[in-house]
Amino acid sequence: MSDVLILAFESSCDETSVAVVKNGREVLSNIIATQIKSHQRFGGVVPEVASRHHVEQIIHCTKLALKEAQVDYQDLAAVAVTYGPGLVGSLLIGLMAAKAISWAHDLPLIGVNHLAGHIYAANLVAEIKYPALALVVSGGHTELVYVKAAGEFEILGDTRDDAVGEAYDKVGRMLGISYPAGKTIDQWAHEGKDTYNFPRAMLHENNLNFSFSGIKSAVINTLHHAEQVGISINKKDVATSFQNDILDILLAKTQKALHKYPVQQLIVAGGVAANSGLRERLQQELANQVELIFPPLRLCGDNAAMIGAYAYIKYQKNQFASLTLNADPSLDFEYCNNNESLL
Amino acid sequence: MNILAIDTSAAPLTIATAVDQKIIAQALDVGMKSHSVKLMPAIDTVVKQTGFKQSDIDRIIVAQGPGSFTGIRLAVTTAKMLAWTLDAQLVGVSSLAVLARNVRDFSGCIVPFFDARNGNVFAGVYQEDAAGDLQNVLQDSHIALLDLLAELQKLHQPLCFIGQGMDVYRNQILATYPDAKIVEDNIPTGQSLVDIGFKSPIVEDIDQFVPEYLRQTQAEMLWAQKQSTEVLKNNNYIQDV
Ligand SMILES: [Zn+2]
């Protein structure tokens, strides 16, 4: 069988990315234009601004992706695009671009769930063995996903309120760290001490769900209280306490999931998978019971190569989209329905 | 010259093909389903009806704005991507000029506008020249209707207003200009698009082609108010990583 080259588009949030991926496993190019500097002006992603930037970047990225991969349209087997979840205005730019290329060159179109993309970034560095468990952690998601077989996903647990990356950004803002705050908090966490012992929400509850709004409030209260009574705060200690809290919860729930759903591999995906504290803890505590797959940093954040990786699975199953494909900002996986009873 | 013309700047969707200025096929859709679903299938249908292959398209004309931010982004993204990937010419036209072109045989000033809420409109002023071509008299802008009405007084011309949602503005317009002609219409015809786009300049840098929003985002406006001119000079916000 000849090689399957897929041109993939990703524009669900504030990165415009276009990639060429071979057989779902090999990245031939993966161009990423990030808008972070723009949104730093506002302390977070402004959807209308993000949509405008995507229009400015889309050809530039596509041009480079084809050039770097050294391919032409006749070499391609399909065009893939993220159609959700994400910001609707942002998603639409990648979607229109992908449809235009697909139609112009009579190439089949493949719609990709952004979360499936994050998980399948793993296939770009190792081969996924089914069933696998995925911990998807990002600014928009905190989910434990059971990957039963190729392209078959079930949510075992997710967040009841904030996503983990969102909690990092909100706490970061309180500590005076500019958006996005993950990297700095991670760094400070390695330099401070866990002196505050914030509450671990839902840690002992008999389910696989998360909650991060409580810890956010606990940090606010601590900072307010310190201000009122005039004691100084060691921000690094707050960062360490906060990160320890978050990691304890993520580790405990992942352990619980592994216990109920024995798998060979744990895939850690999404932007927060770049967190070094998380990587260290998972290595220390889980490496002896399960194979850990951490995509490299460039494949953890939003990128189109991961979209091309998952699109290959749909390509093999002949799951193509029509030109009516629409953006679905709240697209998600199915929930596992026998989950509660198993616990 | 084989032309494909696209306009999704307001609620209607207009797709047309033409050979030079002669319309061959067109789709006008005023239904409620979103442009993001309908746009590409409509292009496919119209182009195939015409008997064109994709590679036969020599020029793509697109209504670049002003209008619904999402609407103009959909059309502009589609048009620039198609023009680039098919190696066709790209021409951006004012969506207000297209609307104005719907009015024929009126020698005064034509004022096309879209409602922009809170008493504001996106509007421009156009007039037919001796050759029958449309000339721009007042630049398209985002403006309070009352300010626009005041501006128009300086022109000393008979006026024809064209747009949708006239019920909201009719009384205000007629209070100032009792003799004004009012046309309730917001459907850009393929003929209007092609007539303007056929004679407009070709976009030189397709990569940099973006919609004419005519309005900064709220976030950028508030941010800019607090910045020094030094900071505002820097607009290098996107990085390849
Ligand atoms: Zn993501």
Coordinates of C-alpha atoms and ligand atoms in Angstrom, one line a residue:
Chain A
M1 CA 0.0 0.0 0.0
S2 CA 1.3 3.4 -0.8
D3 CA 1.9 6.1 1.8
V4 CA -1.0 8.1 3.0
L5 CA -0.2 11.8 3.3
I6 CA -2.7 14.0 5.1
L7 CA -2.7 17.8 5.1
A8 CA -4.1 18.8 8.5
F9 CA -5.5 22.1 9.8
E10 CA -5.9 23.2 13.5
S11 CA -7.3 26.5 14.6
S12 CA -9.5 25.8 17.6
C13 CA -8.1 28.4 19.9
D14 CA -5.1 30.8 19.6
E15 CA -2.7 28.7 17.4
T16 CA -2.9 28.5 13.7
S17 CA -1.3 25.3 12.6
V18 CA -1.0 23.3 9.4
A19 CA 0.9 20.0 9.1
V20 CA 1.6 17.2 6.7
V21 CA 1.6 13.7 8.4
K22 CA 2.5 10.4 6.8
N23 CA 0.6 7.3 7.7
G24 CA -0.6 8.9 10.9
R25 CA 2.8 8.3 12.4
E26 CA 5.4 10.6 10.8
V27 CA 5.4 14.4 10.9
L28 CA 6.7 15.8 7.6
S29 CA 5.9 19.3 8.6
N30 CA 4.1 21.0 11.5
I31 CA 3.9 24.7 11.2
I32 CA 2.5 26.6 14.3
A33 CA 1.9 30.3 14.5
T34 CA 1.0 31.3 18.0
Q35 CA -1.0 34.4 19.0
I36 CA 0.1 34.3 22.6
K37 CA 1.8 37.7 22.5
S38 CA -1.4 39.3 21.2
H39 CA -3.7 37.8 23.8
Q40 CA -1.2 38.7 26.6
R41 CA -2.4 42.2 26.1
F42 CA -5.8 41.2 27.4
G43 CA -4.8 38.6 30.0
G44 CA -6.5 35.8 28.1
V45 CA -7.7 34.7 24.7
V46 CA -10.2 37.2 23.1
P47 CA -12.3 35.2 20.6
E48 CA -12.8 37.9 18.0
V49 CA -9.1 38.8 18.1
A50 CA -8.2 35.2 17.7
S51 CA -10.5 34.7 14.7
R52 CA -9.0 37.8 13.0
H53 CA -5.4 36.5 13.5
H54 CA -6.3 33.1 12.1
V55 CA -7.4 34.7 8.8
E56 CA -4.1 36.6 8.7
Q57 CA -2.0 33.4 9.2
I58 CA -3.8 30.7 7.4
I59 CA -2.1 30.9 4.0
H60 CA 1.3 31.6 5.4
C61 CA 1.1 28.4 7.5
T62 CA -0.3 26.3 4.7
K63 CA 2.4 27.4 2.3
L64 CA 5.1 26.6 4.7
A65 CA 3.6 23.2 5.7
L66 CA 3.6 22.1 2.0
K67 CA 7.0 23.5 1.3
E68 CA 8.7 22.0 4.4
A69 CA 7.1 18.6 3.7
Q70 CA 8.1 18.9 0.0
V71 CA 4.8 17.7 -1.2
D72 CA 2.2 18.9 -3.8
Y73 CA -1.5 18.4 -3.9
Q74 CA -1.3 15.2 -6.0
D75 CA 0.8 13.6 -3.2
L76 CA -2.0 14.1 -0.7
A77 CA -4.6 11.5 0.2
A78 CA -6.9 13.7 2.2
V79 CA -7.4 17.1 4.0
A80 CA -8.2 17.0 7.7
V81 CA -9.4 19.7 10.0
T82 CA -10.4 20.2 13.7
Y83 CA -14.1 20.9 13.8
G84 CA -14.5 21.0 17.6
P85 CA -14.4 21.5 20.5
G86 CA -13.0 25.1 20.6
L87 CA -13.9 28.7 19.9
V88 CA -16.4 28.7 17.1
G89 CA -15.0 31.7 15.3
S90 CA -11.5 30.2 15.4
L91 CA -12.6 26.8 14.3
L92 CA -14.4 28.2 11.3
I93 CA -11.2 29.6 9.7
G94 CA -9.4 26.2 9.7
L95 CA -12.6 24.6 8.5
M96 CA -13.1 27.0 5.6
A97 CA -9.5 26.7 4.6
A98 CA -9.6 22.9 4.7
K99 CA -12.9 22.8 2.7
A100 CA -11.4 25.1 0.1
I101 CA -8.3 22.9 -0.4
S102 CA -10.4 19.7 -0.4
W103 CA -12.8 21.1 -3.0
A104 CA -10.2 22.7 -5.2
H105 CA -8.2 19.5 -5.5
D106 CA -10.9 16.9 -5.2
L107 CA -9.4 15.5 -1.9
P108 CA -11.5 13.8 0.7
L109 CA -12.3 15.8 3.8
I110 CA -11.9 14.4 7.3
G111 CA -13.3 16.2 10.4
V112 CA -11.3 15.6 13.6
N113 CA -12.2 16.0 17.2
H114 CA -9.6 18.1 18.8
L115 CA -9.4 15.9 21.9
A116 CA -8.8 12.8 19.7
G117 CA -6.0 14.8 18.1
H118 CA -4.4 15.5 21.5
I119 CA -4.5 11.8 22.4
Y120 CA -3.2 10.6 19.0
A121 CA -0.2 12.9 19.3
A122 CA 1.0 9.8 21.1
N123 CA 1.1 7.9 17.9
L124 CA 3.7 10.3 16.6
V125 CA 6.2 9.2 19.2
A126 CA 5.2 5.6 20.1
E127 CA 2.5 3.1 18.9
I128 CA -0.7 3.2 20.9
K129 CA -1.6 -0.2 22.3
Y130 CA -5.3 -0.7 22.9
P131 CA -7.0 -0.4 25.3
A132 CA -5.2 2.7 26.5
L133 CA -5.9 5.3 29.1
A134 CA -5.5 9.0 28.3
L135 CA -5.2 11.9 30.7
V136 CA -6.1 15.0 28.7
V137 CA -5.1 18.1 30.5
S138 CA -5.2 21.6 29.0
G139 CA -6.7 25.1 29.3
G140 CA -10.0 23.8 28.2
H141 CA -10.1 20.2 29.3
T142 CA -9.4 17.8 32.1
E143 CA -10.5 14.4 31.1
L144 CA -9.7 10.7 31.7
V145 CA -10.5 9.0 28.5
Y146 CA -10.6 5.2 27.9
V147 CA -9.4 4.4 24.4
K148 CA -11.0 1.0 23.8
A149 CA -9.7 0.5 20.3
A150 CA -8.5 2.7 17.4
G151 CA -10.8 5.7 17.4
E152 CA -13.1 4.5 20.2
F153 CA -13.2 6.8 23.1
E154 CA -15.2 6.9 26.4
I155 CA -14.9 9.6 29.0
L156 CA -14.4 8.1 32.4
G157 CA -14.3 11.4 34.3
D158 CA -14.0 15.1 33.6
T159 CA -14.0 18.4 35.5
R160 CA -17.1 19.7 37.2
D161 CA -15.9 23.3 36.9
D162 CA -12.6 24.8 35.7
A163 CA -10.2 22.9 33.5
V164 CA -6.8 22.4 35.1
G165 CA -5.0 24.8 32.7
E166 CA -7.7 27.4 33.5
A167 CA -7.0 27.0 37.2
Y168 CA -3.3 27.7 36.5
D169 CA -4.1 30.8 34.6
K170 CA -6.4 32.2 37.2
V171 CA -4.0 31.5 40.1
G172 CA -1.2 32.9 37.9
R173 CA -3.1 36.2 37.5
M174 CA -3.5 36.5 41.3
L175 CA 0.2 35.9 41.6
G176 CA 0.9 38.6 39.0
I177 CA 2.1 36.1 36.4
S178 CA 1.2 37.1 32.8
Y179 CA -1.0 34.7 30.7
P180 CA -0.3 31.8 30.1
A181 CA 0.9 31.1 33.6
G182 CA 1.6 27.4 33.5
K183 CA 5.3 27.5 32.8
T184 CA 6.1 30.1 35.5
I185 CA 4.0 28.4 38.2
D186 CA 5.7 25.1 37.3
Q187 CA 9.1 26.7 37.7
W188 CA 8.2 28.5 41.0
A189 CA 6.7 25.2 42.3
H190 CA 10.2 23.7 42.1
E191 CA 11.7 26.5 44.1
G192 CA 9.2 27.0 47.0
K193 CA 7.7 24.8 49.8
D194 CA 4.3 23.4 50.3
T195 CA 3.4 25.5 53.3
Y196 CA -0.3 26.2 52.6
N197 CA -1.7 22.7 52.2
F198 CA -4.7 23.7 50.1
P199 CA -7.8 21.4 50.1
R200 CA -7.7 18.5 47.7
A201 CA -11.2 18.6 46.1
M202 CA -13.0 15.3 45.4
L203 CA -9.9 13.4 46.2
H204 CA -11.7 10.6 48.1
E205 CA -14.9 10.7 46.2
N206 CA -15.8 7.4 44.5
N207 CA -15.6 8.7 41.0
L208 CA -13.1 9.9 38.4
N209 CA -14.2 13.5 38.2
F210 CA -12.2 16.6 39.0
S211 CA -12.9 20.0 40.5
F212 CA -10.5 22.9 40.6
S213 CA -12.7 25.9 41.5
G214 CA -12.2 25.2 45.2
I215 CA -8.5 25.4 45.2
K216 CA -8.7 28.6 43.2
S217 CA -10.9 30.1 45.9
A218 CA -8.6 28.8 48.6
V219 CA -5.7 30.6 46.9
I220 CA -7.7 33.9 46.7
N221 CA -8.7 33.7 50.3
T222 CA -5.1 33.1 51.4
L223 CA -3.9 36.1 49.4
H224 CA -6.7 38.3 50.6
H225 CA -6.3 37.3 54.2
A226 CA -2.5 37.9 54.1
E227 CA -3.2 41.4 52.6
Q228 CA -5.7 42.3 55.3
V229 CA -3.6 41.3 58.2
G230 CA -0.5 42.7 56.6
I231 CA 1.7 39.6 56.4
S232 CA 3.9 39.0 53.4
I233 CA 3.3 36.1 51.1
N234 CA 6.0 33.9 49.6
K235 CA 4.6 33.5 46.1
K236 CA 6.8 30.5 45.4
D237 CA 5.4 28.7 48.4
V238 CA 1.9 29.5 47.1
A239 CA 2.9 28.1 43.7
T240 CA 4.4 24.9 45.2
S241 CA 1.3 24.4 47.4
F242 CA -1.0 25.0 44.5
Q243 CA 0.9 22.7 42.1
N244 CA 1.2 19.9 44.7
D245 CA -2.5 20.1 45.3
I246 CA -3.3 19.8 41.6
L247 CA -0.8 17.0 41.0
D248 CA -2.1 15.0 44.0
I249 CA -5.6 15.2 42.5
L250 CA -4.5 14.3 39.0
L251 CA -2.4 11.4 40.2
A252 CA -5.0 10.0 42.6
K253 CA -7.8 10.0 39.9
T254 CA -5.4 8.5 37.3
Q255 CA -4.4 5.8 39.7
K256 CA -8.1 5.0 40.4
A257 CA -8.8 4.8 36.7
L258 CA -5.9 2.5 36.1
H259 CA -7.1 0.3 38.9
K260 CA -10.6 0.0 37.4
Y261 CA -9.5 -0.1 33.8
P262 CA -6.2 -2.0 33.5
V263 CA -4.3 -0.9 30.4
Q264 CA -0.8 -1.2 29.1
Q265 CA -0.4 2.5 28.3
L266 CA -1.1 5.8 29.8
I267 CA -1.1 8.7 27.3
V268 CA -0.7 12.1 28.8
A269 CA -2.0 14.8 26.4
G270 CA -2.8 18.5 26.1
G271 CA -1.0 21.7 26.9
V272 CA -0.6 20.9 30.6
A273 CA 1.2 17.7 29.8
A274 CA 4.2 20.0 29.3
N275 CA 4.2 20.6 33.0
S276 CA 7.5 19.2 34.4
G277 CA 6.1 18.5 37.8
L278 CA 3.3 16.4 36.3
R279 CA 5.9 14.5 34.3
E280 CA 8.1 13.8 37.3
R281 CA 5.2 12.7 39.5
L282 CA 3.8 10.3 36.8
Q283 CA 7.2 8.9 36.2
Q284 CA 7.8 8.3 39.9
E285 CA 4.5 6.9 40.8
L286 CA 3.2 5.1 37.7
A287 CA 6.1 4.1 35.5
N288 CA 6.4 0.7 37.2
Q289 CA 2.8 -0.2 36.5
V290 CA 2.1 1.2 33.0
E291 CA 3.9 2.4 30.0
L292 CA 3.8 6.2 30.0
I293 CA 3.6 8.1 26.7
F294 CA 4.4 11.8 26.9
P295 CA 4.4 13.5 23.5
P296 CA 7.3 16.0 23.2
L297 CA 6.4 19.6 24.2
R298 CA 5.7 20.7 20.6
L299 CA 3.1 18.0 20.2
C300 CA 1.5 18.6 23.6
G301 CA 0.2 22.1 22.8
D302 CA -2.3 22.7 20.0
N303 CA -0.8 21.7 16.7
A304 CA -2.0 20.2 13.4
A305 CA 0.3 17.2 13.3
M306 CA -1.8 15.6 16.0
I307 CA -4.9 16.3 13.9
G308 CA -3.2 14.5 10.9
A309 CA -2.3 11.6 13.2
Y310 CA -5.9 11.0 14.2
A311 CA -7.2 11.7 10.7
Y312 CA -5.3 8.7 9.5
I313 CA -7.5 6.4 11.7
K314 CA -10.6 7.9 10.2
Y315 CA -9.1 7.6 6.7
Q316 CA -8.6 3.9 7.2
K317 CA -12.2 3.6 8.3
N318 CA -13.4 5.6 5.3
Q319 CA -15.0 8.1 7.7
F320 CA -15.1 11.2 5.5
A321 CA -17.0 14.4 5.9
S322 CA -19.0 16.3 3.3
L323 CA -18.6 19.9 2.4
T324 CA -21.5 20.7 4.8
L325 CA -19.2 19.9 7.8
N326 CA -19.8 22.6 10.5
A327 CA -17.8 23.7 13.5
D328 CA -19.1 22.2 16.7
P329 CA -17.7 24.2 19.6
S330 CA -18.9 21.8 22.3
L331 CA -18.0 18.5 20.6
D332 CA -17.1 15.8 23.1
F333 CA -16.7 12.1 23.4
E334 CA -19.4 9.8 24.8
Y335 CA -19.4 9.3 28.5
C336 CA -18.8 5.7 29.7
N337 CA -22.2 4.7 31.0
N338 CA -21.2 1.8 33.3
N339 CA -18.5 3.9 35.0
E340 CA -20.2 4.7 38.3
S341 CA -21.2 1.1 39.0
L342 CA -17.7 -0.2 38.4
L343 CA -16.3 2.0 41.0
Chain B
M1 CA -12.3 35.4 -18.1
N2 CA -14.1 32.8 -15.9
I3 CA -15.3 34.4 -12.6
L4 CA -16.5 33.0 -9.3
A5 CA -18.1 35.6 -7.0
I6 CA -18.9 35.2 -3.3
D7 CA -20.8 37.3 -0.8
T8 CA -21.8 36.3 2.7
S9 CA -21.4 39.6 4.4
A10 CA -24.9 39.7 5.8
A11 CA -27.8 37.2 6.1
P12 CA -28.1 36.3 2.4
L13 CA -25.7 34.1 0.6
T14 CA -24.8 34.9 -3.0
I15 CA -22.6 32.8 -5.2
A16 CA -22.3 33.4 -8.9
T17 CA -20.2 32.4 -11.9
A18 CA -19.7 34.6 -14.9
V19 CA -17.7 34.8 -18.1
D20 CA -16.5 38.4 -18.0
Q21 CA -19.6 40.4 -17.0
K22 CA -22.2 37.8 -18.2
I23 CA -23.7 35.8 -15.3
I24 CA -23.8 32.0 -16.1
A25 CA -25.2 30.5 -12.9
Q26 CA -26.0 31.8 -9.4
A27 CA -27.3 30.7 -6.0
L28 CA -29.1 33.2 -3.8
D29 CA -30.0 31.8 -0.4
V30 CA -31.8 33.8 2.2
G31 CA -32.6 30.8 4.4
M32 CA -31.6 30.5 8.0
K33 CA -29.0 27.8 7.9
S34 CA -25.5 29.1 8.6
H35 CA -23.1 30.2 5.9
S36 CA -20.4 27.9 7.3
V37 CA -22.6 25.0 6.3
K38 CA -23.9 26.3 3.0
L39 CA -21.0 28.2 1.5
M40 CA -18.7 25.5 0.0
P41 CA -21.6 23.2 -1.2
A42 CA -23.1 26.3 -2.9
I43 CA -19.8 27.1 -4.6
D44 CA -19.6 23.4 -5.7
T45 CA -23.1 23.4 -7.1
V46 CA -22.8 26.7 -9.0
V47 CA -19.4 26.0 -10.5
K48 CA -20.5 22.5 -11.6
Q49 CA -23.8 23.9 -13.1
T50 CA -21.7 26.3 -15.1
G51 CA -19.7 23.4 -16.5
F52 CA -16.4 24.8 -15.0
K53 CA -13.8 22.6 -13.5
Q54 CA -12.1 24.1 -10.4
S55 CA -9.0 24.9 -12.4
D56 CA -11.0 26.8 -15.0
I57 CA -11.6 29.7 -12.5
D58 CA -9.5 32.7 -13.5
R59 CA -10.8 35.2 -10.9
I60 CA -12.5 35.1 -7.5
I61 CA -14.4 38.2 -6.5
V62 CA -15.3 38.4 -2.8
A63 CA -17.3 40.9 -0.8
Q64 CA -14.7 41.9 1.7
G65 CA -16.9 43.8 4.2
P66 CA -18.1 45.6 6.1
G67 CA -20.7 43.3 7.5
S68 CA -21.1 40.5 9.9
F69 CA -17.6 39.7 11.3
T70 CA -18.1 36.0 11.0
G71 CA -19.8 36.3 7.6
I72 CA -17.0 38.3 6.0
R73 CA -14.4 36.0 7.5
L74 CA -16.0 32.9 6.0
A75 CA -16.1 34.4 2.5
V76 CA -12.7 36.0 2.7
T77 CA -11.0 32.8 4.0
T78 CA -12.7 30.7 1.4
A79 CA -11.9 33.2 -1.4
K80 CA -8.3 33.7 -0.5
M81 CA -7.6 30.0 0.0
L82 CA -9.2 29.2 -3.3
A83 CA -7.5 31.9 -5.2
W84 CA -4.1 30.9 -3.7
T85 CA -4.5 27.2 -4.2
L86 CA -6.0 27.5 -7.7
D87 CA -3.6 30.2 -8.7
A88 CA -6.4 32.5 -9.7
Q89 CA -6.7 36.3 -9.4
L90 CA -8.4 37.6 -6.2
V91 CA -10.5 40.7 -6.1
G92 CA -12.0 42.2 -2.9
V93 CA -15.0 44.5 -3.2
S94 CA -16.9 46.5 -0.7
S95 CA -20.1 44.7 0.4
L96 CA -21.7 48.2 0.6
A97 CA -20.8 49.0 -3.0
V98 CA -22.3 45.7 -4.1
L99 CA -25.6 46.6 -2.3
A100 CA -25.5 50.1 -3.9
R101 CA -25.0 48.5 -7.3
N102 CA -28.5 46.9 -6.9
V103 CA -29.9 50.4 -7.4
R104 CA -29.7 51.3 -11.2
D105 CA -30.7 54.5 -13.0
F106 CA -30.5 56.8 -10.0
S107 CA -28.5 59.9 -10.7
G108 CA -28.2 61.1 -7.1
C109 CA -26.2 59.6 -4.2
I110 CA -26.9 56.0 -3.2
V111 CA -26.4 55.2 0.5
P112 CA -26.1 51.5 1.2
F113 CA -26.0 50.5 4.9
F114 CA -26.1 47.6 7.3
D115 CA -27.4 47.9 10.9
A116 CA -24.5 47.9 13.3
R117 CA -26.7 48.2 16.5
N118 CA -27.0 51.0 19.1
G119 CA -27.9 53.5 16.5
N120 CA -24.8 52.8 14.4
V121 CA -24.5 51.7 10.8
F122 CA -21.9 50.5 8.4
A123 CA -22.5 52.9 5.5
G124 CA -20.9 54.4 2.4
V125 CA -22.0 56.8 -0.3
Y126 CA -21.9 55.9 -4.0
Q127 CA -22.9 57.5 -7.3
E128 CA -23.1 56.4 -10.9
D129 CA -20.7 58.2 -13.2
A130 CA -21.4 59.1 -16.9
A131 CA -20.3 55.7 -18.0
G132 CA -22.7 54.0 -15.6
D133 CA -19.9 52.8 -13.3
L134 CA -20.3 53.2 -9.5
Q135 CA -18.0 55.7 -7.9
N136 CA -17.3 56.0 -4.2
V137 CA -18.3 59.5 -2.8
L138 CA -17.9 58.9 0.9
Q139 CA -15.7 56.1 2.3
D140 CA -17.4 53.1 3.9
S141 CA -17.4 53.6 7.7
H142 CA -18.8 52.6 11.0
I143 CA -20.9 55.6 12.0
A144 CA -23.8 56.8 14.1
L145 CA -26.9 57.1 11.8
L146 CA -27.4 60.7 13.0
D147 CA -23.8 61.6 12.1
L148 CA -24.2 60.0 8.7
L149 CA -27.4 62.0 8.0
A150 CA -25.6 65.2 9.0
E151 CA -22.7 64.4 6.6
L152 CA -25.1 63.8 3.7
Q153 CA -26.4 67.3 3.9
K154 CA -23.1 68.6 2.5
L155 CA -23.5 66.6 -0.7
H156 CA -26.6 68.5 -1.9
Q157 CA -27.8 65.5 -3.9
P158 CA -31.0 63.5 -4.1
L159 CA -30.6 60.4 -1.9
C160 CA -31.5 56.8 -2.1
F161 CA -31.0 54.6 1.0
I162 CA -30.7 50.9 0.5
G163 CA -30.4 48.2 3.2
Q164 CA -32.4 46.0 5.5
G165 CA -34.2 46.6 8.7
M166 CA -35.4 50.0 7.3
D167 CA -38.3 50.0 9.7
V168 CA -35.9 50.9 12.5
Y169 CA -34.4 53.8 10.6
R170 CA -37.1 54.9 8.1
N171 CA -38.6 57.6 10.4
Q172 CA -35.2 59.1 11.3
I173 CA -34.2 59.2 7.6
L174 CA -37.5 60.7 6.4
A175 CA -37.4 63.3 9.2
T176 CA -34.2 64.7 7.8
Y177 CA -34.8 63.9 4.1
P178 CA -38.5 63.7 3.3
D179 CA -37.9 63.2 -0.4
A180 CA -35.3 60.4 0.0
K181 CA -35.9 57.2 -1.8
I182 CA -35.9 54.1 0.5
V183 CA -35.2 50.7 -0.9
E184 CA -35.7 47.7 1.4
D185 CA -33.2 45.3 0.0
N186 CA -30.1 43.5 1.2
I187 CA -29.6 40.8 -1.3
P188 CA -26.3 41.3 -3.2
T189 CA -27.0 40.0 -6.7
G190 CA -24.4 38.1 -8.7
Q191 CA -24.6 40.8 -11.3
S192 CA -23.8 43.6 -8.9
L193 CA -20.8 41.6 -7.5
V194 CA -19.4 40.8 -10.9
D195 CA -20.0 44.3 -12.3
I196 CA -17.9 45.8 -9.5
G197 CA -15.3 43.1 -9.2
F198 CA -14.7 42.9 -13.0
K199 CA -13.3 46.4 -13.0
S200 CA -11.5 46.4 -9.6
P201 CA -7.8 46.0 -8.9
I202 CA -6.4 42.5 -8.3
V203 CA -5.1 41.8 -4.8
E204 CA -1.3 41.7 -5.0
D205 CA -0.6 39.9 -1.7
I206 CA -3.2 37.2 -1.2
D207 CA -1.5 36.1 2.0
Q208 CA -2.1 39.5 3.7
F209 CA -5.7 39.8 2.4
V210 CA -8.1 40.3 5.3
P211 CA -11.7 41.4 5.8
E212 CA -12.6 45.1 6.0
Y213 CA -14.1 45.0 9.5
L214 CA -14.1 48.9 9.8
R215 CA -14.3 48.4 13.6
Q216 CA -11.6 47.4 16.0
T217 CA -12.5 44.8 18.6
Q218 CA -13.8 46.1 21.9
A219 CA -10.8 44.5 23.7
E220 CA -8.2 46.2 21.4
M221 CA -10.0 49.5 21.7
L222 CA -10.0 49.4 25.5
W223 CA -6.4 48.2 25.5
A224 CA -5.2 50.9 23.1
Q225 CA -6.6 53.7 25.2
K226 CA -4.2 52.8 28.0
Q227 CA -1.1 52.5 25.9
S228 CA 1.7 54.9 24.8
T229 CA 2.2 55.6 21.1
E230 CA 5.5 53.7 21.4
V231 CA 3.6 50.5 22.4
L232 CA 1.0 51.0 19.7
K233 CA 3.6 51.1 17.0
N234 CA 4.5 47.5 17.7
N235 CA 2.0 45.2 16.1
N236 CA 4.2 42.1 15.9
Y237 CA 1.9 39.7 17.8
I238 CA 2.2 36.5 15.9
Q239 CA 5.2 34.2 16.2
D240 CA 6.0 31.0 14.3
V241 CA 7.1 28.5 16.9
Ligands
ZN1 ZN -6.0 21.7 22.8

